[in-house]
CSV table of C-alpha atoms in Angstrom, one decimal:
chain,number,residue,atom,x,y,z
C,22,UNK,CA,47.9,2.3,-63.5
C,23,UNK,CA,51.5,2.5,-63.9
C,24,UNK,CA,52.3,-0.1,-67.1
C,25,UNK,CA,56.4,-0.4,-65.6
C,26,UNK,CA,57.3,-4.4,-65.3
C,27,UNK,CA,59.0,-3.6,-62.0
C,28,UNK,CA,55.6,-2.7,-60.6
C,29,UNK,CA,54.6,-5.6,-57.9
C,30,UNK,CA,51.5,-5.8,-55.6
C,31,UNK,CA,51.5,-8.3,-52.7
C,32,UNK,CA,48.7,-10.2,-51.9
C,33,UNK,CA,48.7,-7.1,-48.6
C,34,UNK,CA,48.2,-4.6,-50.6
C,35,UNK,CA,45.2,-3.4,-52.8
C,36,UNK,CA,45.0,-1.1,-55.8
C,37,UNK,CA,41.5,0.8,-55.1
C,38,UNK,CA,42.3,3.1,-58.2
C,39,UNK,CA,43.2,2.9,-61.3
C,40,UNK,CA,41.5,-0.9,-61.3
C,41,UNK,CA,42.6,-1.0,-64.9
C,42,UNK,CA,45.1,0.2,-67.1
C,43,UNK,CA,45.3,3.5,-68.9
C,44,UNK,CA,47.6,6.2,-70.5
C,45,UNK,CA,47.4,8.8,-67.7
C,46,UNK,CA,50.2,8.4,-65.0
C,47,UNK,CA,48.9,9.2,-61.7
C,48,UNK,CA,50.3,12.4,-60.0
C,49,UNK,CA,49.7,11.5,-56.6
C,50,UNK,CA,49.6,8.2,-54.4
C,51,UNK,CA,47.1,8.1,-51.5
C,52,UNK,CA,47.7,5.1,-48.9
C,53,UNK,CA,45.6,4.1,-46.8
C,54,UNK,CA,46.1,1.6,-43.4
C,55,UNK,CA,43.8,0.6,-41.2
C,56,UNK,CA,44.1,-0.5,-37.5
C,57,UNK,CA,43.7,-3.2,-35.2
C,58,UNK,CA,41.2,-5.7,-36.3
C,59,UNK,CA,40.5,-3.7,-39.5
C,60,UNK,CA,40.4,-4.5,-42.9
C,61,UNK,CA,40.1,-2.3,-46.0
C,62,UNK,CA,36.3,-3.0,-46.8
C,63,UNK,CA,35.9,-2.9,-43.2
C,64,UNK,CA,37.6,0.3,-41.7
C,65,UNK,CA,37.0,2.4,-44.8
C,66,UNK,CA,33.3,1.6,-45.4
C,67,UNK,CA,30.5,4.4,-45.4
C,68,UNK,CA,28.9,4.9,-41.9
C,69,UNK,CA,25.6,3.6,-41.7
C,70,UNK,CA,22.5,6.0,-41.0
C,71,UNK,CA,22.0,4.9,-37.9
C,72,UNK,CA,24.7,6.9,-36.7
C,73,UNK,CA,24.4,9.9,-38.5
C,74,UNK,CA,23.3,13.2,-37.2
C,75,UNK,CA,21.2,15.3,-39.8
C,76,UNK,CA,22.7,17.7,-41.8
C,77,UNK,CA,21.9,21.3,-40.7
C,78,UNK,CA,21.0,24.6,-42.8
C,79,UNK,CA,21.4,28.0,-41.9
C,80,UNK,CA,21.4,30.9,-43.6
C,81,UNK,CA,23.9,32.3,-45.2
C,82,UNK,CA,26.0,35.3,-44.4
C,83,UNK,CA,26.7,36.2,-47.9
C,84,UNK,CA,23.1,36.4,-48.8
C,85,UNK,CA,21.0,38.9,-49.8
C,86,UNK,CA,17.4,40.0,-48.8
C,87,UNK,CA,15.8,41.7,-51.5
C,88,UNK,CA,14.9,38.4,-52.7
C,89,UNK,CA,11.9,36.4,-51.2
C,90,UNK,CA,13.4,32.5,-51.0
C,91,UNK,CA,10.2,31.0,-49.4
C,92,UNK,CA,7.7,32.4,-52.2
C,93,UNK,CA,7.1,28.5,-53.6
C,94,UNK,CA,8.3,26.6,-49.7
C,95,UNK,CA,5.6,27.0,-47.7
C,96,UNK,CA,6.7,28.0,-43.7
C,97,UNK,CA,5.5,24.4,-42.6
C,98,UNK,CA,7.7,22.3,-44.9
C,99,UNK,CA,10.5,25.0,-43.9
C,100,UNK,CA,10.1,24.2,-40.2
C,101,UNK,CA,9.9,20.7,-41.3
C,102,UNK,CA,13.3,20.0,-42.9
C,103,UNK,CA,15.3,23.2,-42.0
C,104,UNK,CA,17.3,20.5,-40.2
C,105,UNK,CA,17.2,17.6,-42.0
C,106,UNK,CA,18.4,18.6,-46.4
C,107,UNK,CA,18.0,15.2,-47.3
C,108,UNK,CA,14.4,15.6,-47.8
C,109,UNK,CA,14.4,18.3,-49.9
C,110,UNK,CA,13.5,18.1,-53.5
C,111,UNK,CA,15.3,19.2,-56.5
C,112,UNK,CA,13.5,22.0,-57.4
C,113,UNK,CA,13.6,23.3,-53.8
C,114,UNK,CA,17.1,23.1,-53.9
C,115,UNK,CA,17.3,25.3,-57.0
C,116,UNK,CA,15.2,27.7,-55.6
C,117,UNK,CA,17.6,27.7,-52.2
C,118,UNK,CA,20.4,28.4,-54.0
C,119,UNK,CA,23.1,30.6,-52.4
C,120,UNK,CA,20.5,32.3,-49.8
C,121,UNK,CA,21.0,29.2,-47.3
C,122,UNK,CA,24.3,26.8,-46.6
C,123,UNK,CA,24.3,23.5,-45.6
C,124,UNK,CA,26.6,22.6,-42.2
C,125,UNK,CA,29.0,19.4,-42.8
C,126,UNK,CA,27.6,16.6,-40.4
C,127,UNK,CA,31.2,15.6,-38.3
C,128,UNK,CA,32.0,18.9,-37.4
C,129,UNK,CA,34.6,19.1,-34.8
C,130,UNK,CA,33.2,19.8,-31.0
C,131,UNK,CA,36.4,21.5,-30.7
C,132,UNK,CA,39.6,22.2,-32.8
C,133,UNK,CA,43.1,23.6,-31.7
C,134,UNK,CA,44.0,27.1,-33.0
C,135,UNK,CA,45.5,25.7,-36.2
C,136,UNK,CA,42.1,24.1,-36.9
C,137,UNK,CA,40.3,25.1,-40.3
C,138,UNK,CA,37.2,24.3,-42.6
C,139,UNK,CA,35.6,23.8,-44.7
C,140,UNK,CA,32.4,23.3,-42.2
C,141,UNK,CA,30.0,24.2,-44.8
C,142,UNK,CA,28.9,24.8,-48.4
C,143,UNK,CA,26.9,26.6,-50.3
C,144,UNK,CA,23.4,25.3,-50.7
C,145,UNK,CA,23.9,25.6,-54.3
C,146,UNK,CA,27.1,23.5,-54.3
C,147,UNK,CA,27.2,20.4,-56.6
C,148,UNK,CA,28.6,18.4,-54.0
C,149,UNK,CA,25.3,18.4,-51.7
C,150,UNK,CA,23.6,16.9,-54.2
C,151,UNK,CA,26.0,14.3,-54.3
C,152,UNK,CA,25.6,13.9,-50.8
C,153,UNK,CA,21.7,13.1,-51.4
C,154,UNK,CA,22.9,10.3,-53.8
C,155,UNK,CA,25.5,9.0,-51.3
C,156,UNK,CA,22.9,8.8,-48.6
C,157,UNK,CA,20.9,5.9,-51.1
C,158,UNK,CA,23.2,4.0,-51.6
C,159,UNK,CA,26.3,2.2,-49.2
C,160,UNK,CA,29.5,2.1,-50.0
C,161,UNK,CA,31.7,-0.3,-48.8
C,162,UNK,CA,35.2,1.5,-49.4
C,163,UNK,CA,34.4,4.9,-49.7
C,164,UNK,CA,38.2,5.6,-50.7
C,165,UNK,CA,37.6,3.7,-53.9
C,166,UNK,CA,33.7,5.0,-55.0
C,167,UNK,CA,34.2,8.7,-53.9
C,168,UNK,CA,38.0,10.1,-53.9
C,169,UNK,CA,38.7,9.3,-57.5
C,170,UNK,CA,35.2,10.9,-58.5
C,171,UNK,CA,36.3,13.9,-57.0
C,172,UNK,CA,40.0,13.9,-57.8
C,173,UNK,CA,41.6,12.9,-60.9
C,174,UNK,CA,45.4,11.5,-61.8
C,175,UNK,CA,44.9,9.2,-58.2
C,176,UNK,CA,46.5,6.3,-57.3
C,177,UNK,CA,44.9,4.7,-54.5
C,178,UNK,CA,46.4,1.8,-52.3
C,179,UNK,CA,44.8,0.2,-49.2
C,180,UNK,CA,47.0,-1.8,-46.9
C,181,UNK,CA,45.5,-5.0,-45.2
C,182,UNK,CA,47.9,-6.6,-42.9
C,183,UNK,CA,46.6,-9.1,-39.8
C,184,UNK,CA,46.2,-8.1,-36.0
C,185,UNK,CA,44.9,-10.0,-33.1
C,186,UNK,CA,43.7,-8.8,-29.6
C,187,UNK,CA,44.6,-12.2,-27.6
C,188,UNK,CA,47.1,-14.7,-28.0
C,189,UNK,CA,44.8,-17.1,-27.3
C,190,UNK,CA,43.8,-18.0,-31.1
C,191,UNK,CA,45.9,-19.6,-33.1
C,192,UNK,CA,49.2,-18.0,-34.0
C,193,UNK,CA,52.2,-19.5,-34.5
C,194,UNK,CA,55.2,-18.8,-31.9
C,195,UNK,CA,57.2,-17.4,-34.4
C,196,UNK,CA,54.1,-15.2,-35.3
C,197,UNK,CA,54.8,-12.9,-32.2
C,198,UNK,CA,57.9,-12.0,-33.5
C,199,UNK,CA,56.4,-10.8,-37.0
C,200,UNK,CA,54.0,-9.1,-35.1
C,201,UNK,CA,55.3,-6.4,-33.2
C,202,UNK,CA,55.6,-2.6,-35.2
C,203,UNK,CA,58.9,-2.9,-35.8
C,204,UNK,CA,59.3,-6.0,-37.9
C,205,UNK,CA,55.6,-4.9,-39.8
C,206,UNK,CA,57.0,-1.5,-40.9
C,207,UNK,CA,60.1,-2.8,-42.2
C,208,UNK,CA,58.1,-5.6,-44.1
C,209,UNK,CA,55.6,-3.1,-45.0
C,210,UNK,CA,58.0,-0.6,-46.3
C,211,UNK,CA,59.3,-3.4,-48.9
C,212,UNK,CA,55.9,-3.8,-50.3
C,213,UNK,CA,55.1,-0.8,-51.0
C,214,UNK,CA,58.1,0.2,-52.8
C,215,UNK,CA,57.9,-2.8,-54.8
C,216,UNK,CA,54.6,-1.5,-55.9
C,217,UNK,CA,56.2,1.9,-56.7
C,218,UNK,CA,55.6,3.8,-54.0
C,219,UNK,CA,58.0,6.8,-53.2
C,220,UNK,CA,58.4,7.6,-56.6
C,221,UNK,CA,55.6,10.4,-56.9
C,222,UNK,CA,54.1,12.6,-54.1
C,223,UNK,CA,52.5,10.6,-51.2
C,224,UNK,CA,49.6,11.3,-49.0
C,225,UNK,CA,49.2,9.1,-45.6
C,226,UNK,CA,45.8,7.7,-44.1
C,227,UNK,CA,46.1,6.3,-41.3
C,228,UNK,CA,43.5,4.8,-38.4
C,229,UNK,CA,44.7,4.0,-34.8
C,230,UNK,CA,47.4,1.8,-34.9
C,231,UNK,CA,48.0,2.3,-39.2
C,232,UNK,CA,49.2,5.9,-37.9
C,233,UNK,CA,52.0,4.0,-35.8
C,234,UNK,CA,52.9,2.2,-39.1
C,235,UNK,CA,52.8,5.1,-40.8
C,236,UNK,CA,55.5,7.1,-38.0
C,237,UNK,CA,57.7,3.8,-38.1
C,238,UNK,CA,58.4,3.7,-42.0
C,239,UNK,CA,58.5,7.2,-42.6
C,240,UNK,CA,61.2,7.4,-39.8
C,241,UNK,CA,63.0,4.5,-40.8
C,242,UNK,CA,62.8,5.8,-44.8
C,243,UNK,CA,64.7,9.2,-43.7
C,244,UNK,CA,67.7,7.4,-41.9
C,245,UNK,CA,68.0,4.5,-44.9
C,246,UNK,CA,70.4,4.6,-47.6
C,247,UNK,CA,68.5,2.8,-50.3
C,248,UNK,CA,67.5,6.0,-52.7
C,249,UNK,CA,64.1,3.7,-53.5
C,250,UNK,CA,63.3,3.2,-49.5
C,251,UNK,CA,64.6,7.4,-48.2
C,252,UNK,CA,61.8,8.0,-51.2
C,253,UNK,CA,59.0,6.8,-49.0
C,254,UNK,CA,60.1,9.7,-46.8
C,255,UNK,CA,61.1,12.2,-49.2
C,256,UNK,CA,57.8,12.3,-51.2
C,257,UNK,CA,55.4,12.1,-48.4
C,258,UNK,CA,53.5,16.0,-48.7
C,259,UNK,CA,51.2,14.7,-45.6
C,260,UNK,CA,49.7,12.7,-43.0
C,261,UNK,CA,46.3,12.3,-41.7
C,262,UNK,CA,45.4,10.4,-38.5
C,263,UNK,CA,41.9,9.2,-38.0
C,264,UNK,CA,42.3,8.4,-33.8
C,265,UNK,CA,45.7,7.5,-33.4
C,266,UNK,CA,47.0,6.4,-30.0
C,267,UNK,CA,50.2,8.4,-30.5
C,268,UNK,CA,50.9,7.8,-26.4
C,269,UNK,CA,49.2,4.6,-25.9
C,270,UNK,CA,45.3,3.1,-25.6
C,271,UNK,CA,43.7,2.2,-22.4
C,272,UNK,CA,42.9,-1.4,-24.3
C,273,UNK,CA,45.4,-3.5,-22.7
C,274,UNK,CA,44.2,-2.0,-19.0
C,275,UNK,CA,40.7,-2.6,-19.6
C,276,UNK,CA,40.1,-5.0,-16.2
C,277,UNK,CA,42.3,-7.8,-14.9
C,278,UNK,CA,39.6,-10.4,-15.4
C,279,UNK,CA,39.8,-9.1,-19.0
C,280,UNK,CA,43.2,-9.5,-19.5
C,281,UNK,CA,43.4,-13.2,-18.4
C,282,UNK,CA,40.9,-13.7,-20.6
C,283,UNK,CA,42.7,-12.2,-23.3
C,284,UNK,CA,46.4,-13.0,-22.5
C,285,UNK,CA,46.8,-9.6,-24.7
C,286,UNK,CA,48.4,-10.4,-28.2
C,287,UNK,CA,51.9,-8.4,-29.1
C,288,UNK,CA,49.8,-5.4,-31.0
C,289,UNK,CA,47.9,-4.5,-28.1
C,290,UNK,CA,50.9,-5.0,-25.3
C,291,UNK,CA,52.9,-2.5,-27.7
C,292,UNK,CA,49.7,-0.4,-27.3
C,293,UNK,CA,49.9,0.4,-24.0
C,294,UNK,CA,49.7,4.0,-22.5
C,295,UNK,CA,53.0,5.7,-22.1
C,296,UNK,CA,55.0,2.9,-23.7
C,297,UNK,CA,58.6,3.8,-24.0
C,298,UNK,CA,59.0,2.4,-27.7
C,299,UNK,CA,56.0,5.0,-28.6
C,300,UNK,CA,57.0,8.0,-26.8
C,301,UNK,CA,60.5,7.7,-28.5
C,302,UNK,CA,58.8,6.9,-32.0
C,303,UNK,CA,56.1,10.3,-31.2
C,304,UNK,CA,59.3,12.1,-30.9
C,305,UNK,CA,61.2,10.9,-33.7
C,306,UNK,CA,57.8,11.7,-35.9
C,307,UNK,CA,57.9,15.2,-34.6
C,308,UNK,CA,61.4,15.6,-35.5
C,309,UNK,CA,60.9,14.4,-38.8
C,310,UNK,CA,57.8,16.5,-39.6
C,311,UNK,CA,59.6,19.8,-39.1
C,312,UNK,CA,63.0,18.8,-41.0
C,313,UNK,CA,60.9,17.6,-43.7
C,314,UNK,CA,57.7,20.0,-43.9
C,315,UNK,CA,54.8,17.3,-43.4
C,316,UNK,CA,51.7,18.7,-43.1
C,317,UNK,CA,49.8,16.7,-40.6
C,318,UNK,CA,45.6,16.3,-39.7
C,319,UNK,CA,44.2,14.9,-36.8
C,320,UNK,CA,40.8,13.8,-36.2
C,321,UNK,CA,40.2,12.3,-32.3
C,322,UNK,CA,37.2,10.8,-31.1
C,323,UNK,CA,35.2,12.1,-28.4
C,324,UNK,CA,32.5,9.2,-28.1
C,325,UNK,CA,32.8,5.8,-25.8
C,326,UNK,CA,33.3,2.4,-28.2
C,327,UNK,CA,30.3,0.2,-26.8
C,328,UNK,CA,32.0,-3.4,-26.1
C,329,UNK,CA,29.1,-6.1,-26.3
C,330,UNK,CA,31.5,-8.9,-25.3
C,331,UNK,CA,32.9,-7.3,-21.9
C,332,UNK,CA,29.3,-5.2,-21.2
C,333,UNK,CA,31.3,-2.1,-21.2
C,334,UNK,CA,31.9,1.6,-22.9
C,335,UNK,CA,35.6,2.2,-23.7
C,336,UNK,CA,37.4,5.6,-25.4
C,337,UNK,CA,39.8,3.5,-26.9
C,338,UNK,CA,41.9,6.7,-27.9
C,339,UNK,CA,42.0,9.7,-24.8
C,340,UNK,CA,42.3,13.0,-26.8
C,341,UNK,CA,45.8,13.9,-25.2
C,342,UNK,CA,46.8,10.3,-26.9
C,343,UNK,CA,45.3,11.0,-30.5
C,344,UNK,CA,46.4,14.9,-30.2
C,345,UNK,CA,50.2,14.7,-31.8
C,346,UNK,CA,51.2,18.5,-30.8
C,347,UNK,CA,51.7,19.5,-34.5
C,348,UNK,CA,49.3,20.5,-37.5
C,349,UNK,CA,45.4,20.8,-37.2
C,350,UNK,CA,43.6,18.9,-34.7
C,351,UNK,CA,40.1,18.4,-34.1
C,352,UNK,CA,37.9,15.9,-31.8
C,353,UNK,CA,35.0,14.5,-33.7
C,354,UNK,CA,31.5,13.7,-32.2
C,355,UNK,CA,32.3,9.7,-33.5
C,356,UNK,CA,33.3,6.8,-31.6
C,357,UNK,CA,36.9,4.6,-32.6
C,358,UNK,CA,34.9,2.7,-35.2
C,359,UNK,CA,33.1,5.4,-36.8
C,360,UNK,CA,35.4,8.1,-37.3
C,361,UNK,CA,37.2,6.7,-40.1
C,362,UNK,CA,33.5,6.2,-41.7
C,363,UNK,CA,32.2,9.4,-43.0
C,364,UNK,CA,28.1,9.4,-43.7
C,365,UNK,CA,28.4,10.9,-47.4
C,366,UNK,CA,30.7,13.2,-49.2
C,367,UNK,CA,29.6,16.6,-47.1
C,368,UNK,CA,31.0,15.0,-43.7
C,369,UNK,CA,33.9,16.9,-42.6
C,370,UNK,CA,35.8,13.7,-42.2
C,371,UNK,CA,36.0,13.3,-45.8
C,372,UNK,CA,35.8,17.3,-47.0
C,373,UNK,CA,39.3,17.9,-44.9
C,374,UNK,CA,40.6,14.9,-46.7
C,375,UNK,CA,39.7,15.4,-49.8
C,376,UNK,CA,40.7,19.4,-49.8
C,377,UNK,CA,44.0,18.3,-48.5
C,378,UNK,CA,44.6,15.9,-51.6
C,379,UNK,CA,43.4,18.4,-53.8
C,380,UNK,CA,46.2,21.0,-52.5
C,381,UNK,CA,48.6,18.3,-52.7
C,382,UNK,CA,47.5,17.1,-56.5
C,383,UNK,CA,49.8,18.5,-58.9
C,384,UNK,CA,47.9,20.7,-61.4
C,385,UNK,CA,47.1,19.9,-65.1
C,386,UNK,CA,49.6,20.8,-67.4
């Protein structure tokens, strides 16, 4: 990690890689914020099996056939796992090879025109394999076990900061003051370029109301005068939002018994659909992302959040919220909790990602 004295991290902020010291620099800084509720080793955890679809194979379109890639497979073990690779063995892998390709689990049910893969691999490709290793074990940050596995000269930072849904637990008065976007991004802003940020390249990661973090600083950045603080801005390559509510969520409107029940805290009043303040940030983002070239990925979910409390299904995000009208887009078969939880490295969740740092990852000189 960077060995400067003038390097500080607050007790918000987590270094998730380098965790210790070495002679490499990092090239690029990855950040990642959570929402509402979340929590580093909560929103950035690996998504249980239970809600993971089977990886698919198909054959490829690339592939040959002279040669005869069921001679060893009998047709009954084909038909039995054609849909499901993670019972394969290792030899039957080999012997797949490049004939078949292995479809990411995540893939968007639909995509705007900018929209592009990776939605598959090779069969022969070292990270399915990987995969099958991911699958037995669980990782409870999957920014720090996989991304610095498959990326090197990282430096990965996940942001914790605390959120309520009801003012009915026990905050301080003064609380709802520090509470609402505006005085967190400005607070957050001074963290992070106390711990160096803005200095190097910059990559956002951002779920539901992170993203909004994420618009506020980088639009306050490019109006301040503080070189240190307009760096935030100037370094950031891109930004990718994992459900967003760009326009508002339909929390806060969830019934009227439910709000006096609540009495909704300041983050989720702020969260409302429509909301002036957002609209105005939205459009000062959009600005911002065509003065200053930031590339921008969306992911929105297209599955209800099951509420146990309230007996209800909720999309906490509409797509028209989570779309931002710029850069790729895609709606996800996830709900708001899962999306940001890829099964194992071959989701598309975390390919998109991690091809998106890789293009943004200076090369080795």
């Amino acid at each position: 990690m960077d060995d400067t004295p003038e390097i500080k991290f607050s007790s918000h902020l987590h270094l998730l890689h380098p965790t210790m010291r070495h002679v490499d620099l990092p090239k690029l800084d990855v950040v990642f914020i959570h929402g509402l509720l979340g929590g580093v080793f909560f929103t950035w955890r690996q998504r249980g099996h239970e809600h993971t679809s089977p990886s698919i194979l198909q054959k490829s379109s690339s592939s040959k056939g002279g040669r005869d890639i069921g001679c060893n497979i009998s047709d009954e073990r084909m038909k039995e796992y054609l849909g499901d690779v993670t019972e394969f063995k290792q030899d039957e892998w080999d012997m797949l090879g490049s004939d078949f390709e292995v479809v990411l689990s995540d893939c968007p049910e639909n995509a705007n025109v900018e929209g592009k893969g990776p939605y598959s691999y090779s069969g022969c490709h070292p990270s399915v394999r990987q995969s099958l290793e991911d699958r037995k074990t669980f990782s409870m940050c999957w920014p720090h076990d996989w991304l610095p596995q498959d990326c090197h000269h990282l430096r990965i930072i996940g942001v914790n900061y605390d959120s309520n849904l009801s003012m009915w637990t026990n905050i301080c008065p003064v609380e709802s003051i520090t509470r609402n976007l505006e005085y967190r991004s400005k607070e957050l802003m001074k963290k992070l370029t106390q711990a160096g940020l803005g200095s190097r390249p910059i990559v956002w990661v951002a779920h539901s109301m992170g993203g909004l973090l994420v618009k506020s600083m980088l639009t306050k950045a490019s109006k301040d005068g503080d070189e240190q603080m307009r760096g935030l801005c100037d370094n950031t390559k891109a930004v990718v939002f994992y459900s967003v509510p760009h326009r508002g969520s339909p929390l806060v409107y969830l019934t009227q018994v439910a709000q006096l029940l609540w009495w909704p805290s300041v983050e989720v009043r702020e969260l409302r659909e429509n909301y002036p303040a957002l609209l105005c940030l939205h459009t000062e983002f959009l600005n911002l992302v065509e003065k200053a070239n930031i590339e921008v990925i969306s992911f929105a979910e297209t599955k209800p959040t099951h509420i146990s409390s309230l007996h209800l299904q909720l999309k906490f995000v509409p797509t028209e919220s989570a779309n931002p009208g710029v850069g790729e887009f895609f709606e996800i078969p996830q709900d708001h909790f899962h999306i940001c939880k890829p099964n194992s490295r071959q989701s598309f969740l975390y390919q998109k990602l991690l091809h998106l740092i890789q293009k943004y990852l200076p090369a080795d000189e």
